[in-house]
Backbone as numpy.savetxt, mean C-alpha at the origin, in Angstrom:
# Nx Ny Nz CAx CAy CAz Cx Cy Cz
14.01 5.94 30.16 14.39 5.15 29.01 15.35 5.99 28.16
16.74 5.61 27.76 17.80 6.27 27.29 17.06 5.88 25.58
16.97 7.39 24.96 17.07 7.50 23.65 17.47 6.07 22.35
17.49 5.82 21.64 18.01 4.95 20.64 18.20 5.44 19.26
19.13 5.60 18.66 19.69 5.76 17.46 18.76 4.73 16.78
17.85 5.51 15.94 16.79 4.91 15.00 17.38 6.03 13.24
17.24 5.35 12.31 17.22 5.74 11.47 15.67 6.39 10.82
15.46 7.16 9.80 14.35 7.53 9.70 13.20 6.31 9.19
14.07 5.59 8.55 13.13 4.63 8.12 12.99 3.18 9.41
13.81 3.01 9.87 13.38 2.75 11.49 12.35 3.35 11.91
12.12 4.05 12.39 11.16 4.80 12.52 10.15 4.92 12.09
10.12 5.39 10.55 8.79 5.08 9.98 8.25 3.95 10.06
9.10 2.74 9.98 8.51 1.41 9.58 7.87 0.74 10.97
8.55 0.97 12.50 7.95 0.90 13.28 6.66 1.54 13.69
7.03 2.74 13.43 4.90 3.29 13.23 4.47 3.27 12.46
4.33 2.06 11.27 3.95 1.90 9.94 3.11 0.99 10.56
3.67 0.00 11.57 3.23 -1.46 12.03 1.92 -0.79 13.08
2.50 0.38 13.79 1.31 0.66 14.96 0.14 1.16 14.05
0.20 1.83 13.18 -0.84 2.39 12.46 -1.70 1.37 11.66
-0.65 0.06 10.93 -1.67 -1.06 10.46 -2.27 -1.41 11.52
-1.86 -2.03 12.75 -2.19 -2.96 13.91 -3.24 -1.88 14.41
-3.64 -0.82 14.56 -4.65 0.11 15.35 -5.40 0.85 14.64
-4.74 1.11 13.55 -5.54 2.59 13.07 -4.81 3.75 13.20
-5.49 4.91 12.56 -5.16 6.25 12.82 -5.48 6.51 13.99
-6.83 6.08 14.54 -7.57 7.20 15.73 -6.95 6.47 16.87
-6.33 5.35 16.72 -6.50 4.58 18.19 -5.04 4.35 18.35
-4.29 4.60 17.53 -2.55 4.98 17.37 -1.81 6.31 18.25
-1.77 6.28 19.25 -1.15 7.56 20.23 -0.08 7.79 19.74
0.49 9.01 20.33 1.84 9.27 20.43 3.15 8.56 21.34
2.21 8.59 22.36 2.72 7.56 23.52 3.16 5.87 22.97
2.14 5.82 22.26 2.28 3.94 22.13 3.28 4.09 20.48
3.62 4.99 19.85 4.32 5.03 18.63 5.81 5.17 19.05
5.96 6.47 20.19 6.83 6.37 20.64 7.69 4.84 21.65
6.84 4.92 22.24 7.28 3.34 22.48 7.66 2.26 21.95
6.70 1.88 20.34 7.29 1.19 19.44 8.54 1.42 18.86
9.11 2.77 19.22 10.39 3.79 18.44 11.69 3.03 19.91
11.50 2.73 20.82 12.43 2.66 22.17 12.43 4.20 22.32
11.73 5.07 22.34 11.68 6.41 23.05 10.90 7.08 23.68
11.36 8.15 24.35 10.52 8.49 25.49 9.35 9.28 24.75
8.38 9.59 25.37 7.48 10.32 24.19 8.15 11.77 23.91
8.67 12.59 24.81 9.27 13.91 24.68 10.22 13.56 23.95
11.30 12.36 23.79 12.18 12.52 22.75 11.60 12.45 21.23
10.43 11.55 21.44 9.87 11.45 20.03 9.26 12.27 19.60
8.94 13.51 20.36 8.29 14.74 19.67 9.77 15.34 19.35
10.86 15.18 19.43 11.71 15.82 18.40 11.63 15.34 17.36
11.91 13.94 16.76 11.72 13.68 15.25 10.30 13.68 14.79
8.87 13.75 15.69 7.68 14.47 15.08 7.30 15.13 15.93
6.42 15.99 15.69 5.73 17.38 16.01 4.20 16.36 16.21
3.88 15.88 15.25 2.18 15.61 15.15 2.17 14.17 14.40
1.19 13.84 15.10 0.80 12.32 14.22 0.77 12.64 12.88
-0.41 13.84 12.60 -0.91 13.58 10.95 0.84 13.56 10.40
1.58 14.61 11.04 3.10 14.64 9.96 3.82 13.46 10.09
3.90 12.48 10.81 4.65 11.21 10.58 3.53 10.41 9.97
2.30 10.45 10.06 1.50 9.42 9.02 1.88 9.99 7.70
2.22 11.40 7.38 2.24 11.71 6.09 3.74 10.87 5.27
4.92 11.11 6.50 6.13 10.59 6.37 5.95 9.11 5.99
4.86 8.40 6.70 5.05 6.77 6.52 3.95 6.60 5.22
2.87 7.42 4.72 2.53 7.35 3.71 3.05 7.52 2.33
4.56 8.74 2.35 5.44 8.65 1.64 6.38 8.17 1.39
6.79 6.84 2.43 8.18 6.51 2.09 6.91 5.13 1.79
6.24 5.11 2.20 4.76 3.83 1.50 4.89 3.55 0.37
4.41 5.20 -0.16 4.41 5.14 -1.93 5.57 4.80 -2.41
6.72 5.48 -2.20 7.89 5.29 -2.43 8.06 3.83 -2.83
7.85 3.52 -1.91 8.29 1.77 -2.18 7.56 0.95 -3.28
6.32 1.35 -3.25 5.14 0.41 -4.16 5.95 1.22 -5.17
5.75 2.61 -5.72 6.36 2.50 -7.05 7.30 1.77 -7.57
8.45 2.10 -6.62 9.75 0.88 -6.83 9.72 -0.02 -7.34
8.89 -0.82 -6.28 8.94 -2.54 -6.08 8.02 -3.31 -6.30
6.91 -2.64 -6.63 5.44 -3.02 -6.88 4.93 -2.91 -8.54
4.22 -1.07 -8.11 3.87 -0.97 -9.25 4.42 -0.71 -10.84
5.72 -1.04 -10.47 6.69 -0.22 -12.05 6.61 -1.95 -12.91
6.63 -1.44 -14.36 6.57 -2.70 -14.97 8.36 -3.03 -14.94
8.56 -4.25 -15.00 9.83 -4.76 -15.00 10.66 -3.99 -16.40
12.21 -3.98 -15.86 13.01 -3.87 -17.13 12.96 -4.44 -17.77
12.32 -5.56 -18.17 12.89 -6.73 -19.37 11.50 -6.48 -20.46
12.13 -6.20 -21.77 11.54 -5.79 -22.43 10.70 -7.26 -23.29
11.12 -8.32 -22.54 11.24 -9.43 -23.73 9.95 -9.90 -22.83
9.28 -9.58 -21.80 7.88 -10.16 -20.77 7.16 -10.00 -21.44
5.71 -10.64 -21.58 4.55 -10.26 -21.95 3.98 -9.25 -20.85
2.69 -8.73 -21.30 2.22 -8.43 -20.38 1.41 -9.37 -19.43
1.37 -10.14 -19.91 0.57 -11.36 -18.76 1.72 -11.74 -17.79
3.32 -12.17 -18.11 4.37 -12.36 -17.52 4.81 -11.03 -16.47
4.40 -10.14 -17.06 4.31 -8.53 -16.16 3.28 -8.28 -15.04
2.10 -9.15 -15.55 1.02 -8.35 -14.46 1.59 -10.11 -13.61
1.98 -11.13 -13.76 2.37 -12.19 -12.77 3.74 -11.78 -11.90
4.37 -11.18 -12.38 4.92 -10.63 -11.33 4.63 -9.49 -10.57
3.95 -8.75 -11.13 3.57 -7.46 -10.01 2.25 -8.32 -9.20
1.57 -9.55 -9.23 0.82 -9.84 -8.60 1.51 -10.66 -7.75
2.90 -11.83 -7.93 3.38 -12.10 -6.60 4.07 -11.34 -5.65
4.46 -9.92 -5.93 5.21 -8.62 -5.44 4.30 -8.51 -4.63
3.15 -8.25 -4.96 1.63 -7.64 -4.25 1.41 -8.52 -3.22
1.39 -10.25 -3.27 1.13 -10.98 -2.44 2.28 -10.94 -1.47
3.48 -10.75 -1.98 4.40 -10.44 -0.94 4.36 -9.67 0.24
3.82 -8.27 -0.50 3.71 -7.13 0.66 2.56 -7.28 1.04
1.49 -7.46 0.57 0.11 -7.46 1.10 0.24 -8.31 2.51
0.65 -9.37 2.32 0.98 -10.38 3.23 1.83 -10.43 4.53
2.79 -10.00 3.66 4.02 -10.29 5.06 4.68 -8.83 5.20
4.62 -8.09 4.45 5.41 -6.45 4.61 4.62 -5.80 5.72
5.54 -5.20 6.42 5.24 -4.20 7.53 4.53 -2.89 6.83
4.39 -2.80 5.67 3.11 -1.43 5.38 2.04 -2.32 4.50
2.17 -3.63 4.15 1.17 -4.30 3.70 -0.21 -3.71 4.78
-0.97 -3.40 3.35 -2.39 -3.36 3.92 -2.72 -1.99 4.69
-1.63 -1.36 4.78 -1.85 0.01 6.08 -2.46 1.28 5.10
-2.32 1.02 3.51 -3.41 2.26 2.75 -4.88 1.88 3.10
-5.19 0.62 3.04 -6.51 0.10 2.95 -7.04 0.60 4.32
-6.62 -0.22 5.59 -6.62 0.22 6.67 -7.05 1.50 7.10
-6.15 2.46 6.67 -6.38 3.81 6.75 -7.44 4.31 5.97
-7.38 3.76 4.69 -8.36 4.38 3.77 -10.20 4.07 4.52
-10.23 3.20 5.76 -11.40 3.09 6.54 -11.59 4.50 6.65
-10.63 4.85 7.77 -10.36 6.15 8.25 -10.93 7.03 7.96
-10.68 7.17 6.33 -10.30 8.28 5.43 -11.52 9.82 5.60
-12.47 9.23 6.38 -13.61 10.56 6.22 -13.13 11.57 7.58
-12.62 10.60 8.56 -12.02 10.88 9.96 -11.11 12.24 9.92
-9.84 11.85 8.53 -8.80 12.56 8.51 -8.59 13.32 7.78
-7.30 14.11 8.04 -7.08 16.12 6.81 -7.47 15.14 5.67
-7.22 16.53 5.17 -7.70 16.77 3.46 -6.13 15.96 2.66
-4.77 16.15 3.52 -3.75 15.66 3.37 -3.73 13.98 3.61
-4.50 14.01 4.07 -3.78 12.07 4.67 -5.01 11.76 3.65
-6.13 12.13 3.44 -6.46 11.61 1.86 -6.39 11.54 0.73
-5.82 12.74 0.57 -5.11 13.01 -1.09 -4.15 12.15 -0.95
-3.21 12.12 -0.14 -1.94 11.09 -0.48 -3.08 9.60 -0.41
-3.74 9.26 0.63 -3.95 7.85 0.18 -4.70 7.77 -1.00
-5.23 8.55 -1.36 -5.76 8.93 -3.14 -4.87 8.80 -3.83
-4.01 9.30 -3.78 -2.66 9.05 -4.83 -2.02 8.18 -4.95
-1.92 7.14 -3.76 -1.43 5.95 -3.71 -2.49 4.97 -4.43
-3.17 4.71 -4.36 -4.69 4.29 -5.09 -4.53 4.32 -6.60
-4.21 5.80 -6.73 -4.61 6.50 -8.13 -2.90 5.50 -8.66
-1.85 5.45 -8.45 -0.49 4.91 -8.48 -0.72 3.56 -9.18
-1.82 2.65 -8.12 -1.73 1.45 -8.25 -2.28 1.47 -9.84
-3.75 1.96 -9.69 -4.52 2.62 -10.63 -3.93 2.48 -12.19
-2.74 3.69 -12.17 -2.01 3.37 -13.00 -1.22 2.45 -13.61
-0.58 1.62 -12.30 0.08 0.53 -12.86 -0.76 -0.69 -13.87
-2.05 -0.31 -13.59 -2.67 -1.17 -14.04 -3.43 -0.88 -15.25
-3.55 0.00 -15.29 -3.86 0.88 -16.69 -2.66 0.36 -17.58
-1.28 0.28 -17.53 -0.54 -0.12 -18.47 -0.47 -1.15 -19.01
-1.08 -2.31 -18.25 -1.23 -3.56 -18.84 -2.36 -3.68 -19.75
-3.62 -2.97 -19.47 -4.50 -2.71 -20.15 -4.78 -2.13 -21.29
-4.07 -1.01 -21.76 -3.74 0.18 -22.67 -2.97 -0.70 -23.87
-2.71 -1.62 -23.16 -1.67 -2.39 -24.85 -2.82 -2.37 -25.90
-4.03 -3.01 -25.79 -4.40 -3.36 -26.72 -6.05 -2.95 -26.31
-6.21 -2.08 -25.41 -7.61 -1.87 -25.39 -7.70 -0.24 -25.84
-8.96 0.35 -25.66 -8.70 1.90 -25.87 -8.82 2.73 -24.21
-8.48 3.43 -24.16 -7.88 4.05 -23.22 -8.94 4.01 -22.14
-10.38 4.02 -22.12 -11.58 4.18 -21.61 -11.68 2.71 -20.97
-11.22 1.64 -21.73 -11.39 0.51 -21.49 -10.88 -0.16 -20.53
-9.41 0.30 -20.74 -8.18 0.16 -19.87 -8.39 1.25 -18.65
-8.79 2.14 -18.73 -9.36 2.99 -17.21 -10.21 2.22 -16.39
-11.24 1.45 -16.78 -12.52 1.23 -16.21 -11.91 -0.19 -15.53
-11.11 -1.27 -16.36 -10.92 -2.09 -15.99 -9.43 -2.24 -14.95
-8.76 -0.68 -15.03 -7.54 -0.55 -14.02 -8.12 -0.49 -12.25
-9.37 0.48 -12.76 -9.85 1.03 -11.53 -10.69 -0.63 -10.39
-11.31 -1.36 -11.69 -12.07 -2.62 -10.92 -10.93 -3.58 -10.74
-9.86 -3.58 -11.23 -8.49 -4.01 -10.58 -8.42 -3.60 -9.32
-8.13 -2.82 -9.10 -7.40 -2.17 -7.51 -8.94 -2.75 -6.54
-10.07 -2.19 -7.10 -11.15 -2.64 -6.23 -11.50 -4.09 -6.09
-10.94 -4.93 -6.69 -10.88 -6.48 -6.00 -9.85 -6.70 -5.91
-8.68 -6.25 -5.79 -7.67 -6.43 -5.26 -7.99 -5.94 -3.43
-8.43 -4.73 -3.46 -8.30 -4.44 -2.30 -9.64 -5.31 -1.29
-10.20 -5.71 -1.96 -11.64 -6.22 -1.52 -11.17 -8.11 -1.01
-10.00 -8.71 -2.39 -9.31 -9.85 -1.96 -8.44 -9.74 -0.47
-7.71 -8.64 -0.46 -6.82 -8.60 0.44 -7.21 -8.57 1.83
-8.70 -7.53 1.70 -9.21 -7.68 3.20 -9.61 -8.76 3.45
-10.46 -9.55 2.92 -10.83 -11.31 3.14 -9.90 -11.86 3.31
-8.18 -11.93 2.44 -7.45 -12.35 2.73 -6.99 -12.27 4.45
-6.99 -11.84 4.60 -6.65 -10.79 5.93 -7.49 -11.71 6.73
-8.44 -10.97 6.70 -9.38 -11.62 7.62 -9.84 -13.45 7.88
-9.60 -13.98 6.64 -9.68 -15.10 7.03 -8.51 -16.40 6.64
-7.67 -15.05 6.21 -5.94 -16.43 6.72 -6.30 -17.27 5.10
-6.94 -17.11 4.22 -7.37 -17.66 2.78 -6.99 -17.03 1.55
-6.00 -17.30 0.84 -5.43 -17.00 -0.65 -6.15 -17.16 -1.70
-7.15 -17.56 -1.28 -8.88 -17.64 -2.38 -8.71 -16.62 -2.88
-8.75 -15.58 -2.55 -9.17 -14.45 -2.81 -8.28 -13.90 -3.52
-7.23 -13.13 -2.89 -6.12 -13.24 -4.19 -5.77 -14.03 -5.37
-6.30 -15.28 -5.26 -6.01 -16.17 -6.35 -7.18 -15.95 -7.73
-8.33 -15.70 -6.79 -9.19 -15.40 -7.90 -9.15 -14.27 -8.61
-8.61 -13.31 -7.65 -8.36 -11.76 -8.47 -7.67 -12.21 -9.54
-6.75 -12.79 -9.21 -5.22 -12.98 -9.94 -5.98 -14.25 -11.68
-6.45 -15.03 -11.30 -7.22 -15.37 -12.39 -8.26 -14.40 -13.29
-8.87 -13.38 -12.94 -9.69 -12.70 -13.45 -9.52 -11.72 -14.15
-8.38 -11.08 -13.76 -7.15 -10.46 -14.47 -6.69 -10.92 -15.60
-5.95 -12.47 -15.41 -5.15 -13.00 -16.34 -6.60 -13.10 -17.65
-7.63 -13.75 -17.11 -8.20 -13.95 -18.05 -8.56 -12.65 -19.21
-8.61 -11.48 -18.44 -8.58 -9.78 -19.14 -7.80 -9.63 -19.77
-6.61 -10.12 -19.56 -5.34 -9.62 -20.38 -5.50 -11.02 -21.12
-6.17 -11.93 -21.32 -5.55 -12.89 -22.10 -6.83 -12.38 -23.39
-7.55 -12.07 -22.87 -8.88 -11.67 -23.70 -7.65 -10.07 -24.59
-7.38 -9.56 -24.06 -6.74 -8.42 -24.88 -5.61 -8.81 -25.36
């Protein structure tokens, strides 16, 4: 099989998909490389080791959610209820249909399996969302308040998404997404 000019994010994003679709443990080198159009010896030139391209696709991961996800919008004139409705159809976007949708959660099964590295970063990605959600909260609550209720954010978010997942049903997201609004409408 002749080599293919893949870009890095080619690359990542194709073993972004093998790692949602399998897992860490059940994700080879062999079958990543393959998803890449390369031979496995060529693909140990652009990686050395799984954990270092999971670390690569966990960082260009974050990368993106900060971007495109978790940052509050430029427009200064949104509420925060108009703020957390768009970072919640962003979320349904990627959760859904994005090729790293769902692959922290996924992994985060993993997480007792793998280094001390592939959990701190999916900790940090967590801790990210975490934050984003702390800011909607912090307007008008005290800081303790807005912690407790950032953190049970992400945890039915992530708890919607797997049901979502699993049973093809927007229930679940929809109710997060109401339970929320009703938090911020209460603050």
């Amino acid at each position: 099989m002749r080599p293919q000019k893949l870009s890095r994010e080619q690359i990542l994003n194709r073993c972004a998909l093998q790692f949602k679709t399998y897992g860490y443990a059940a994700t080879s080198m062999g079958m990543l490389a393959k998803a890449c159009g390369l031979t496995k010896a060529s693909f140990y030139y652009y990686y050395a080791s799984k954990e270092a391209l999971l670390m690569d696709v966990l960082e260009l991961t974050q990368q993106y959610l900060n971007t495109h996800l978790f940052k509050f919008s430029e427009h200064r004139t949104l509420s925060v209820v108009e703020h957390f409705e768009q970072l919640h159809e962003r979320a349904v976007q990627f959760f859904s249909y994005g090729v790293k949708g769902c692959l922290v959660g996924i992994l985060s099964i993993e997480a007792l399996y793998q280094s001390t590295d592939i959990l701190e970063k999916i900790r940090s990605i967590f801790k990210d969302w975490e934050m984003a959600f702390y800011q909607f909260f912090k307007v008008q609550l005290s800081d303790h308040e807005a912690s407790i209720l950032a953190k049970q954010s992400v945890a039915d978010y992530e708890g919607a998404i797997l049901m979502y997942r699993l049973n093809d049903d927007s229930f679940y997201l929809d109710q997060v997404k109401r339970r929320i609004l009703k938090q911020l409408d209460a603050v």
